[in-house]
Coordinates of C-alpha atoms in Angstrom, one line a residue:
Chain A
M1 CA 0.2 0.1 0.0
R2 CA 0.9 3.6 -0.8
S3 CA 2.9 5.5 2.3
A4 CA 1.3 8.5 2.7
I5 CA 3.6 10.1 5.5
A6 CA 6.5 8.5 6.6
A7 CA 9.2 10.0 8.8
H8 CA 12.9 9.0 8.7
N9 CA 15.5 9.1 12.0
I10 CA 13.1 12.1 13.7
D11 CA 15.3 14.3 16.3
M12 CA 13.5 16.8 18.2
I13 CA 15.5 19.6 20.6
Y14 CA 13.7 22.5 22.1
P15 CA 16.2 24.4 23.8
N16 CA 15.8 26.1 26.7
V17 CA 17.5 28.1 29.5
V18 CA 18.8 25.4 32.0
S19 CA 19.0 22.3 29.3
P20 CA 18.0 21.7 26.3
V21 CA 15.0 19.5 26.1
H22 CA 15.0 16.4 23.6
A23 CA 11.4 16.0 23.0
L24 CA 12.0 13.0 19.6
K25 CA 14.6 10.5 19.5
D26 CA 15.0 8.7 16.5
V27 CA 11.4 8.4 15.5
S28 CA 10.8 6.9 12.2
L29 CA 7.2 6.0 11.3
E30 CA 5.3 5.2 8.5
I31 CA 1.7 5.5 7.5
A32 CA -0.7 4.2 4.7
D33 CA -3.1 5.4 3.1
G34 CA -6.1 5.5 4.6
E35 CA -4.9 3.8 7.2
I36 CA -6.1 5.7 11.3
L37 CA -2.8 5.1 13.1
L38 CA -3.4 5.7 17.2
M39 CA -0.1 7.4 18.6
M40 CA -0.8 7.0 22.0
G41 CA 1.9 7.8 25.2
P42 CA 1.1 9.0 28.8
S43 CA 1.9 12.6 29.1
G44 CA 5.1 14.4 28.4
S45 CA 6.2 11.5 26.1
G46 CA 6.3 13.4 22.4
K47 CA 2.7 13.2 20.8
T48 CA 1.4 16.5 20.4
T49 CA 5.5 17.3 19.2
L50 CA 5.4 14.3 17.2
L51 CA 1.9 15.5 15.5
F52 CA 3.4 19.1 14.7
V53 CA 6.7 18.1 13.1
L54 CA 4.5 15.1 10.8
G55 CA 2.0 18.0 10.7
G56 CA 4.7 20.4 9.4
I57 CA 4.2 22.3 12.0
L58 CA 7.7 22.4 13.7
S59 CA 10.5 21.8 11.7
P60 CA 12.8 18.2 13.4
T61 CA 16.2 19.5 14.3
R62 CA 17.3 16.5 12.2
G63 CA 15.5 14.0 10.2
R64 CA 13.4 14.0 7.1
V65 CA 9.1 13.8 6.3
V66 CA 7.0 12.6 3.5
V67 CA 4.3 13.8 3.2
R68 CA 2.7 12.4 -0.3
D69 CA 5.5 12.2 -1.9
V70 CA 6.5 15.9 -1.1
E71 CA 8.9 16.3 1.3
I72 CA 8.1 19.0 3.4
T73 CA 11.2 19.5 5.4
N74 CA 12.6 21.1 2.8
L75 CA 9.6 23.5 2.3
D76 CA 10.1 27.2 3.2
R77 CA 7.8 28.2 5.9
R78 CA 4.9 29.8 3.5
Q79 CA 5.8 26.5 1.0
K80 CA 4.2 24.8 4.5
A81 CA 1.5 26.8 5.3
R82 CA 0.3 26.1 1.5
F83 CA 1.0 22.4 1.8
R84 CA -0.8 21.6 5.1
L85 CA -3.4 23.5 3.2
K86 CA -4.1 21.8 0.1
H87 CA -3.4 18.5 2.0
L88 CA -3.8 18.3 5.7
S89 CA -5.8 18.9 8.6
F90 CA -6.2 19.0 12.0
I91 CA -8.5 18.4 14.8
F92 CA -8.0 20.5 18.2
Q93 CA -7.9 19.2 22.0
G94 CA -10.0 22.4 22.9
F95 CA -12.0 22.8 19.3
N96 CA -10.6 25.4 18.7
L97 CA -13.8 26.9 17.3
F98 CA -14.0 30.8 16.3
K99 CA -16.5 32.0 19.3
A100 CA -18.1 34.4 17.2
L101 CA -18.6 32.5 14.1
T102 CA -21.5 30.1 13.7
A103 CA -21.2 25.9 13.2
R104 CA -21.4 27.1 9.0
E105 CA -19.4 29.7 8.9
N106 CA -16.6 28.2 11.3
V107 CA -17.2 25.0 8.4
E108 CA -17.2 27.4 5.6
L109 CA -14.1 29.4 6.6
V110 CA -11.3 27.2 6.5
L111 CA -12.9 26.8 2.3
H112 CA -12.2 30.3 2.0
A113 CA -9.4 29.9 3.1
R114 CA -9.2 27.3 -0.1
G115 CA -9.9 30.3 -2.3
M116 CA -13.2 28.6 -2.4
R117 CA -16.5 31.2 -3.5
A118 CA -19.0 31.3 -0.7
R119 CA -22.3 29.7 -2.7
P120 CA -20.0 26.8 -3.0
A121 CA -18.4 26.3 0.6
R122 CA -22.3 27.4 1.6
E123 CA -23.9 24.5 -0.3
R124 CA -20.9 22.3 1.1
T125 CA -20.9 22.8 4.3
Q126 CA -24.8 22.4 4.1
R127 CA -24.1 18.7 2.3
L128 CA -21.7 17.5 5.2
F129 CA -24.0 19.4 8.3
E130 CA -26.9 16.9 6.8
R131 CA -25.0 13.9 6.7
L132 CA -23.5 15.0 10.0
G133 CA -27.0 15.5 11.0
M134 CA -26.8 18.4 12.8
T135 CA -28.6 21.3 10.6
R136 CA -30.4 22.6 13.2
Q137 CA -26.8 23.4 14.9
L138 CA -26.0 24.8 11.0
D139 CA -26.5 28.9 12.8
R140 CA -25.5 28.1 16.4
L141 CA -22.9 29.7 18.5
P142 CA -19.9 27.9 19.6
R143 CA -21.2 28.8 23.1
D144 CA -24.7 27.3 22.2
L145 CA -23.5 23.9 21.4
S146 CA -22.9 21.0 24.0
G147 CA -19.2 19.7 23.9
G148 CA -19.6 16.9 21.4
E149 CA -21.7 19.0 19.1
K150 CA -19.0 21.3 19.1
Q151 CA -16.8 17.8 18.1
R152 CA -18.7 17.7 15.7
V153 CA -18.7 20.8 14.0
A154 CA -14.8 20.5 15.0
I155 CA -14.5 16.9 12.7
A156 CA -16.7 19.2 9.8
R157 CA -14.0 21.6 9.4
A158 CA -10.9 19.3 9.4
L159 CA -12.7 17.4 7.0
V160 CA -14.5 19.5 4.5
A161 CA -11.7 20.6 2.8
E162 CA -11.6 16.7 1.5
P163 CA -7.3 16.6 3.0
D164 CA -5.2 14.0 2.8
V165 CA -4.3 13.7 6.2
V166 CA -6.3 14.6 8.9
M167 CA -4.0 14.9 12.3
A168 CA -6.2 14.7 15.9
D169 CA -4.4 16.3 18.9
E170 CA -6.2 14.6 22.1
P171 CA -10.0 14.6 20.3
T172 CA -12.3 13.2 23.3
S173 CA -10.1 14.6 25.7
A174 CA -12.8 17.4 26.7
L175 CA -15.6 15.0 26.2
D176 CA -17.3 12.3 28.2
A177 CA -17.6 8.8 27.9
E178 CA -20.5 8.5 25.4
N179 CA -19.2 11.8 23.1
G180 CA -15.2 10.6 23.6
L181 CA -16.9 7.4 21.7
A182 CA -19.2 8.5 19.5
V183 CA -17.2 11.3 17.5
T184 CA -14.3 8.9 17.5
G185 CA -16.5 6.8 15.5
L186 CA -17.7 9.6 13.3
L187 CA -14.4 10.8 12.8
R188 CA -13.7 6.7 11.8
E189 CA -16.6 6.6 9.3
L190 CA -15.9 10.3 7.5
A191 CA -12.8 9.8 7.3
R192 CA -12.9 6.5 5.6
E193 CA -15.6 7.9 2.7
R194 CA -13.4 10.3 1.8
G195 CA -10.4 7.6 2.2
A196 CA -8.8 9.9 4.7
T197 CA -5.6 9.0 6.4
V198 CA -6.1 10.0 10.1
L199 CA -3.6 10.2 12.8
I200 CA -4.6 10.4 16.0
A201 CA -2.2 11.5 19.3
S202 CA -3.9 10.3 22.5
H203 CA -3.7 8.1 25.4
D204 CA -7.4 7.4 25.7
M205 CA -7.3 3.8 25.7
R206 CA -11.2 3.7 24.8
I207 CA -11.0 4.9 21.1
A208 CA -8.2 1.5 20.3
P209 CA -10.4 -0.3 18.5
F210 CA -11.6 2.5 16.1
A211 CA -7.3 2.3 14.9
N212 CA -5.8 0.2 12.9
R213 CA -3.0 0.3 14.4
I214 CA -1.2 1.3 16.7
V215 CA 2.0 2.6 18.3
Q216 CA 3.6 3.4 21.4
L217 CA 5.7 6.8 22.8
N218 CA 7.7 6.5 26.2
D219 CA 10.0 9.1 26.5
G220 CA 10.2 10.3 22.8
R221 CA 11.2 7.2 21.1
L222 CA 8.0 4.5 19.5
Chain B
M1 CA -12.7 36.2 5.3
V2 CA -15.0 39.1 5.7
V3 CA -17.5 37.7 8.1
L4 CA -15.0 36.7 10.6
A5 CA -13.5 40.0 10.3
R6 CA -16.7 42.0 10.7
K7 CA -17.8 38.9 13.5
N8 CA -14.6 39.1 15.5
L9 CA -15.2 43.3 15.3
F10 CA -18.4 43.1 16.2
A11 CA -17.7 40.6 18.4
D12 CA -16.9 43.1 21.5
L13 CA -19.1 45.7 21.1
P14 CA -17.7 48.4 24.1
R15 CA -14.5 48.0 22.7
F16 CA -15.4 48.6 19.0
I17 CA -17.3 51.4 19.9
V18 CA -14.2 52.8 21.7
A19 CA -12.2 52.9 18.8
L20 CA -15.4 54.4 16.5
C21 CA -15.1 57.2 18.9
A22 CA -11.5 57.6 18.9
V23 CA -11.8 57.9 14.9
I24 CA -15.1 60.0 14.6
F25 CA -12.9 62.3 16.0
A26 CA -9.9 61.9 15.0
V27 CA -11.8 62.3 11.4
T28 CA -14.1 65.6 13.0
L29 CA -10.9 67.6 13.3
L30 CA -8.9 66.8 9.9
T31 CA -12.1 67.4 8.6
V32 CA -13.2 70.4 10.8
Q33 CA -9.2 72.0 10.7
T34 CA -9.5 71.4 6.7
G35 CA -12.3 73.3 6.4
I36 CA -11.5 75.8 9.0
Y37 CA -8.7 76.3 6.2
N38 CA -10.0 76.1 3.2
G39 CA -12.8 78.5 5.1
F40 CA -10.2 80.7 6.2
I41 CA -8.3 81.3 2.6
R42 CA -11.2 81.3 0.9
S43 CA -12.3 83.9 4.0
T44 CA -9.0 86.3 3.1
S45 CA -9.8 86.7 -0.6
L46 CA -14.0 87.2 0.4
L47 CA -14.6 90.7 -0.9
I48 CA -12.4 90.3 -4.4
E49 CA -14.1 87.1 -4.8
E50 CA -17.7 88.5 -4.5
S51 CA -16.7 91.4 -7.7
T52 CA -17.3 90.3 -10.6
A53 CA -14.3 93.1 -12.0
D54 CA -11.4 91.7 -13.9
I55 CA -9.0 93.7 -13.2
W56 CA -8.2 95.9 -10.1
L57 CA -6.5 98.7 -10.2
A58 CA -4.5 100.1 -7.3
S59 CA -1.6 101.9 -6.1
K60 CA 1.5 100.5 -7.0
E61 CA 2.7 99.8 -3.4
M62 CA -0.1 97.8 -2.4
A63 CA 0.9 94.1 -0.2
F64 CA -2.4 93.5 -0.1
L65 CA -6.1 94.4 -0.3
E66 CA -6.3 95.9 2.6
V67 CA -2.6 97.8 2.5
T68 CA -2.3 99.7 0.3
L69 CA -2.2 103.9 -0.5
P70 CA -4.4 105.5 -2.1
L71 CA -5.2 106.3 -5.5
T72 CA -7.2 109.7 -6.8
Y73 CA -10.5 109.7 -7.9
A74 CA -9.9 111.8 -10.7
R75 CA -7.7 108.3 -12.3
L76 CA -11.3 107.1 -12.7
A77 CA -12.0 109.0 -15.7
Q78 CA -8.3 108.3 -17.1
V79 CA -8.5 104.4 -16.5
R80 CA -12.6 104.4 -17.8
A81 CA -10.6 106.2 -21.3
V82 CA -8.5 103.7 -21.5
P83 CA -9.6 101.6 -25.2
G84 CA -10.6 98.2 -23.7
V85 CA -11.8 99.3 -20.9
A86 CA -15.9 98.2 -20.7
R87 CA -16.6 99.7 -17.3
A88 CA -15.1 101.4 -14.4
E89 CA -15.9 101.3 -11.1
P90 CA -14.2 103.1 -8.1
M91 CA -13.8 101.2 -4.6
I92 CA -12.9 102.3 -0.9
L93 CA -11.3 100.1 1.3
R94 CA -10.6 101.9 4.8
P95 CA -10.2 101.5 8.8
A96 CA -12.7 102.7 10.6
L97 CA -14.2 103.2 14.3
W98 CA -17.9 102.3 15.4
R99 CA -19.7 103.7 18.3
G100 CA -22.4 101.7 18.6
P101 CA -25.4 102.4 19.8
H102 CA -25.2 101.8 23.4
D103 CA -21.5 103.5 23.2
T104 CA -19.4 100.2 22.7
L105 CA -16.7 100.3 20.3
N106 CA -15.9 98.0 17.5
A107 CA -13.0 98.2 14.6
G108 CA -14.6 98.4 11.3
R109 CA -13.8 98.6 7.7
V110 CA -15.7 101.3 5.4
I111 CA -15.9 99.9 2.2
G112 CA -17.7 102.1 -0.4
F113 CA -18.5 101.3 -3.7
D114 CA -21.6 102.1 -6.3
P115 CA -24.8 101.1 -5.1
N116 CA -25.9 101.4 -8.8
G117 CA -22.9 99.9 -10.3
V118 CA -22.2 96.2 -11.3
L119 CA -19.6 95.4 -10.8
F120 CA -19.9 95.1 -6.9
A121 CA -22.4 93.6 -4.7
P122 CA -21.8 92.4 -0.7
G123 CA -23.1 88.8 -0.5
S124 CA -26.6 88.0 -2.9
V125 CA -27.9 91.7 -2.2
G126 CA -30.3 92.4 -4.9
R127 CA -29.8 95.1 -6.5
A128 CA -32.9 96.7 -5.5
E129 CA -31.2 96.2 -1.7
L130 CA -28.5 98.1 -2.3
R131 CA -30.1 100.9 -4.0
Q132 CA -31.0 101.9 0.0
L133 CA -27.8 103.0 0.2
S134 CA -28.3 105.7 -1.4
Q135 CA -29.9 107.0 1.5
P136 CA -26.7 109.2 3.3
Y137 CA -25.0 108.0 6.4
T138 CA -26.6 104.6 5.7
F139 CA -24.7 100.6 5.6
F140 CA -25.1 97.3 5.2
A141 CA -22.9 94.6 7.8
D142 CA -23.4 90.6 8.2
A143 CA -25.2 89.3 10.3
S144 CA -22.8 87.2 11.8
Q145 CA -21.5 91.1 12.9
L146 CA -24.2 91.9 14.6
R147 CA -23.1 91.6 18.9
A148 CA -19.7 93.0 17.5
L149 CA -21.8 95.8 16.6
G150 CA -24.2 95.9 19.2
A151 CA -26.7 97.5 17.2
R152 CA -30.0 95.6 15.5
V153 CA -31.2 96.4 12.0
G154 CA -32.7 100.0 11.7
E155 CA -30.2 101.3 14.2
A156 CA -28.3 104.3 14.3
G157 CA -24.3 104.2 15.8
S158 CA -21.6 106.7 14.3
I159 CA -18.7 106.2 13.0
G160 CA -15.8 109.2 12.6
G161 CA -18.6 111.1 14.4
Y162 CA -21.0 110.9 11.7
R163 CA -24.4 109.6 12.0
A164 CA -23.9 105.9 10.5
R165 CA -27.3 103.7 10.3
L166 CA -27.8 99.6 9.7
I167 CA -30.0 99.5 7.5
Q168 CA -29.9 96.1 5.9
L169 CA -28.4 92.4 6.6
T170 CA -25.7 90.5 4.1
H171 CA -25.2 87.4 4.8
G172 CA -21.6 85.1 4.2
T173 CA -19.3 88.7 3.3
Q174 CA -17.1 89.1 6.2
S175 CA -13.9 87.8 6.3
I176 CA -12.6 86.1 9.1
V177 CA -8.9 88.3 9.3
S178 CA -10.8 91.9 8.8
P179 CA -12.5 94.1 11.1
T180 CA -16.3 94.1 10.5
F181 CA -17.0 95.5 7.5
L182 CA -19.5 98.5 6.9
Y183 CA -20.9 98.9 3.0
T184 CA -21.7 101.8 2.3
S185 CA -22.7 104.3 -1.1
L186 CA -19.2 105.9 -2.3
E187 CA -20.0 109.5 -1.1
T188 CA -21.4 108.3 2.7
A189 CA -17.4 106.7 2.8
N190 CA -15.8 109.3 1.5
A191 CA -17.4 111.4 4.0
Y192 CA -16.2 108.9 6.5
A193 CA -12.8 108.8 5.7
P194 CA -11.2 111.4 6.8
S195 CA -12.6 111.6 10.1
A196 CA -12.4 107.3 10.8
L197 CA -10.1 107.5 13.6
S198 CA -11.6 110.6 15.3
F199 CA -14.3 111.1 17.6
L200 CA -13.2 114.8 18.3
T201 CA -15.1 116.7 16.0
P202 CA -19.2 115.3 15.1
T203 CA -20.1 116.1 12.1
N204 CA -23.9 116.6 10.9
E205 CA -24.0 117.2 8.0
A206 CA -27.4 116.8 6.4
R207 CA -26.2 114.6 3.4
P208 CA -21.9 113.8 2.3
A209 CA -20.8 115.3 -0.8
P210 CA -20.3 113.7 -4.1
L211 CA -16.6 112.6 -4.3
T212 CA -14.2 115.6 -6.5
D213 CA -10.7 114.5 -8.7
S214 CA -8.7 115.1 -5.5
D215 CA -10.7 112.3 -3.2
S216 CA -9.0 109.9 -1.8
I217 CA -10.1 106.0 -3.3
T218 CA -8.6 102.2 -2.9
F219 CA -9.1 100.6 -6.5
I220 CA -10.8 100.8 -9.3
L221 CA -12.4 98.3 -11.0
V222 CA -12.7 97.4 -14.4
A223 CA -14.7 94.9 -16.9
A224 CA -12.8 94.2 -19.6
R225 CA -14.4 94.1 -22.8
D226 CA -12.8 91.6 -23.9
R227 CA -11.3 88.9 -21.4
N228 CA -8.8 87.1 -23.8
K229 CA -7.0 90.0 -23.5
L230 CA -6.4 90.2 -19.7
A231 CA -3.0 91.5 -19.9
R232 CA -2.7 93.9 -22.9
L233 CA -5.0 95.6 -20.4
K234 CA -3.3 95.5 -18.0
G235 CA -0.3 96.8 -19.6
A236 CA -1.9 99.7 -21.2
L237 CA -3.5 100.3 -17.5
E238 CA -0.1 100.8 -15.7
R239 CA 1.2 102.9 -18.4
A240 CA -2.5 105.2 -18.2
I241 CA -1.8 105.2 -15.0
P242 CA 1.4 105.7 -13.8
G243 CA 1.8 104.7 -10.0
S244 CA -0.2 102.0 -10.5
R245 CA -0.9 98.2 -10.7
A246 CA -3.1 96.6 -12.3
L247 CA -4.4 92.4 -11.3
T248 CA -6.4 90.3 -12.4
K249 CA -9.0 89.0 -10.1
Q250 CA -7.6 86.0 -9.9
E251 CA -4.0 87.4 -9.6
M252 CA -5.5 89.3 -6.2
V253 CA -6.9 86.5 -4.7
A254 CA -4.1 84.8 -4.7
M255 CA -2.1 87.9 -3.8
T256 CA -4.1 88.5 -0.8
R257 CA -4.0 85.4 0.2
S258 CA -0.3 84.0 0.6
Y259 CA -0.2 87.5 2.3
W260 CA -2.6 85.7 5.0
L261 CA -0.6 82.6 5.3
Q262 CA 2.9 83.6 5.3
R263 CA 1.9 85.7 8.3
T264 CA -0.6 84.2 9.9
S265 CA 1.3 80.5 9.7
I266 CA -2.9 79.3 10.1
G267 CA -1.4 76.7 7.8
F268 CA 1.0 75.1 9.8
A269 CA -0.9 75.5 13.0
L270 CA -4.3 73.6 11.0
T271 CA -1.9 71.1 10.2
L272 CA -0.1 70.2 13.1
T273 CA -3.7 69.6 14.7
A274 CA -5.4 68.0 12.6
L275 CA -2.2 65.5 12.4
L276 CA -2.5 65.4 16.2
G277 CA -5.2 63.9 15.5
L278 CA -4.9 62.0 12.8
I279 CA -1.8 60.2 15.3
V280 CA -4.3 60.0 18.3
G281 CA -7.1 58.1 16.2
A282 CA -4.2 55.4 14.5
V283 CA -3.1 54.5 18.3
V284 CA -6.4 54.3 19.3
V285 CA -7.5 52.6 16.0
G286 CA -3.9 50.7 16.3
Q287 CA -4.2 49.4 19.9
I288 CA -7.8 48.4 20.0
L289 CA -7.1 46.4 16.8
Y290 CA -4.0 44.7 18.4
V291 CA -5.7 43.9 21.6
S292 CA -8.3 42.2 19.1
V293 CA -6.1 40.4 17.6
S294 CA -4.3 39.0 21.0
E295 CA -7.5 38.4 22.0
H296 CA -8.3 36.1 19.5
L297 CA -4.5 34.4 19.5
K298 CA -5.4 30.9 19.0
E299 CA -8.1 31.4 16.4
Y300 CA -5.7 33.2 14.4
G301 CA -3.1 29.8 15.3
T302 CA -6.0 27.8 13.8
L303 CA -5.4 29.3 10.7
R304 CA -2.2 29.5 10.6
A305 CA -2.4 26.0 11.0
I306 CA -4.6 24.8 8.5
G307 CA -2.8 26.4 6.1
A308 CA -4.6 29.8 5.4
A309 CA -1.6 32.2 4.1
D310 CA -1.0 35.5 5.4
S311 CA -2.7 37.4 2.4
F312 CA -5.7 36.1 4.4
L313 CA -4.6 36.9 7.5
Y314 CA -3.8 40.4 6.4
G315 CA -7.3 40.6 4.7
V316 CA -9.0 39.9 7.8
I317 CA -7.2 43.1 10.3
M318 CA -7.1 45.0 6.9
R319 CA -11.5 44.4 6.4
Q320 CA -11.6 45.8 10.4
A321 CA -9.7 48.3 9.8
V322 CA -11.7 49.4 6.7
Y323 CA -15.1 48.6 8.6
M324 CA -13.8 51.3 11.2
A325 CA -12.7 54.1 8.7
V326 CA -16.4 53.7 6.3
L327 CA -18.1 53.6 10.2
G328 CA -16.1 56.2 11.7
Y329 CA -15.9 58.8 8.4
V330 CA -19.6 59.3 7.9
P331 CA -20.7 60.0 11.5
S332 CA -17.6 62.4 11.6
L333 CA -18.9 64.3 8.5
I334 CA -22.4 64.9 9.7
L335 CA -20.5 65.9 12.8
S336 CA -18.8 68.1 10.3
F337 CA -21.1 69.7 8.9
L338 CA -23.0 70.3 12.3
I339 CA -20.1 72.1 13.4
A340 CA -19.7 74.0 10.2
A341 CA -23.6 75.1 10.5
I342 CA -23.3 76.2 14.1
A343 CA -19.9 78.1 13.4
A344 CA -21.2 79.8 10.1
D345 CA -23.5 81.5 12.7
R346 CA -20.7 83.1 14.1
G347 CA -19.3 83.8 11.6
V348 CA -16.7 81.3 11.2
V349 CA -16.8 80.5 7.8
I350 CA -15.8 76.2 7.8
Q351 CA -15.6 75.0 4.5
I352 CA -16.4 71.3 3.7
T353 CA -15.9 70.8 0.1
A354 CA -16.7 67.7 -2.0
L355 CA -12.6 67.4 -2.2
T356 CA -12.4 68.0 1.5
A357 CA -14.3 65.0 1.9
G358 CA -12.9 62.9 -0.1
V359 CA -9.2 63.5 0.7
V360 CA -10.4 62.8 3.6
F361 CA -12.1 59.0 3.3
V362 CA -8.8 58.7 2.2
L363 CA -6.9 59.9 4.8
T364 CA -9.1 58.2 7.1
L365 CA -8.4 54.4 5.2
A366 CA -4.9 55.6 5.3
M367 CA -5.0 56.2 9.0
C368 CA -6.7 53.0 9.7
I369 CA -4.6 50.4 7.4
I370 CA -1.6 52.4 9.2
A371 CA -3.0 51.7 12.3
A372 CA -3.8 48.0 11.6
A373 CA -0.3 47.1 10.5
F374 CA 1.3 46.1 13.4
A375 CA -2.3 43.6 14.4
M376 CA -1.3 42.2 11.1
Q377 CA 2.3 41.6 12.2
R378 CA 1.3 40.4 15.2
V379 CA -1.2 37.8 13.5
V380 CA 1.8 36.6 10.5
R381 CA 3.9 36.1 13.3
V382 CA 1.3 33.4 15.3
D383 CA 2.8 30.5 15.6
P384 CA 0.6 27.9 14.7
A385 CA 1.4 26.0 18.2
V386 CA -0.9 27.7 19.9
A387 CA -3.9 26.2 18.2
F388 CA -2.6 23.1 19.8
A389 CA -1.9 25.0 23.5

């Protein structure tokens, strides 16, 4: 199967006044196209750092990252941003919805950032909300949504632009058990429908059954 | 992008209103200052603008409209004889001291002209009303000067010992740089002139005498037969009247405006105040936008994480700046017109032209966009990793 993401010998050292922090140590990892990979590990094990590096948000101190045949470690800041916009999307621990925007506008914003015009963006968002069974929430502000609904909107935002890779950082940490499982199931379902590769960083064991593969990070090592 | 810019801006309404007040303050200050400048410039040459003469003939030593040496009345006939002159009318412009009906004193400037002439009329006063000035010792004054004169229409005071009765008001004819203009007939002006600064020898002549050749006048207003040959006519007039200087109406306006601008430094003072207003506005708008960005840092970090281009982020802030500029500009303009109307009642001309309004709008936009530059820098420097914090 084709590799969606390949990381080779990644080292990540955060400079620190007292002593540098070695967050990732010689990490190599390959994730197949369409795979759902769960990265597990305790807090401080380097899960989020690895997500940053694989998503082109941080440049590793050493090593190479290839996403969809593009070595993103060679790209400059603007090129990385363009690459992320075209191929990747993120689901954040705290949902990161724009407080002043409705659920619909939060999702449409990603399409506008990609240059899509208002009308097609609105139609695509509408279809996705219908698929999620959330049409009643379309025009609600985040403050009027429950935690589960917020994460559903965040998943819609991550998938509306049909990215190749979805990266989720602790997607269930702000949710209760029932909602946590429901949104992870939804994420898997929608990712499969759209053929997206999913990379989840979490220490929540309950979502393990949703993954094709689980990797464990401990003290920056796989 | 548009929705995000608008909603983020309006999300904190009190702060938005503070920013808007800053824009309104800055723009109103700028508009009113520019209007005062325009009004001042226009005001200095108002008297010249009210004339329909093509050429003003004055003493060669003239510094500007109100500082010149006299000509003799005999020159009028000589001017009328110059080929190319269609019409010539004399004008007297002299300082005067007005004593009101309640003994208040006020500096004035007597402007004597031919009420039956066609080359000068104060404001929009009609010919029939002008002919009232044929009554001896009567005058017109601008409505804004009633308080300074301490008199109402119909009341009489004195100028240099001669009775002087205010019989008609004009509107928008008073220069803000000059003492009260007292519009009267040539004969009355001539009678007031010799004793203009003296109250020691009160006189009660029934009627002022007609001007004789030896009497002094200040200007001769000339209408040309052919307006395309003004340069030639000017030369002919200066040759015909030794010691004289002929200026077209535009040259006379330019000379007078230039005198006042150089003498008063008002342009510099008004520009400085307007600039301060702009700086205050820019600082407040900049600070509000910067704080807004700082408070939405995680949201902008999220946009950076998903790969939104710098131009997209700039666009959001830029739109917020434009919203502030437009929403601040409109009430400012209304406010400025209100201030101008109130000032006009007190004789201060604040002239807000379409050009002024256009230039002020461009400056308002520039002020808000420059103010937004700091916020834009903050946004593009946001680390996308903050989205994961």
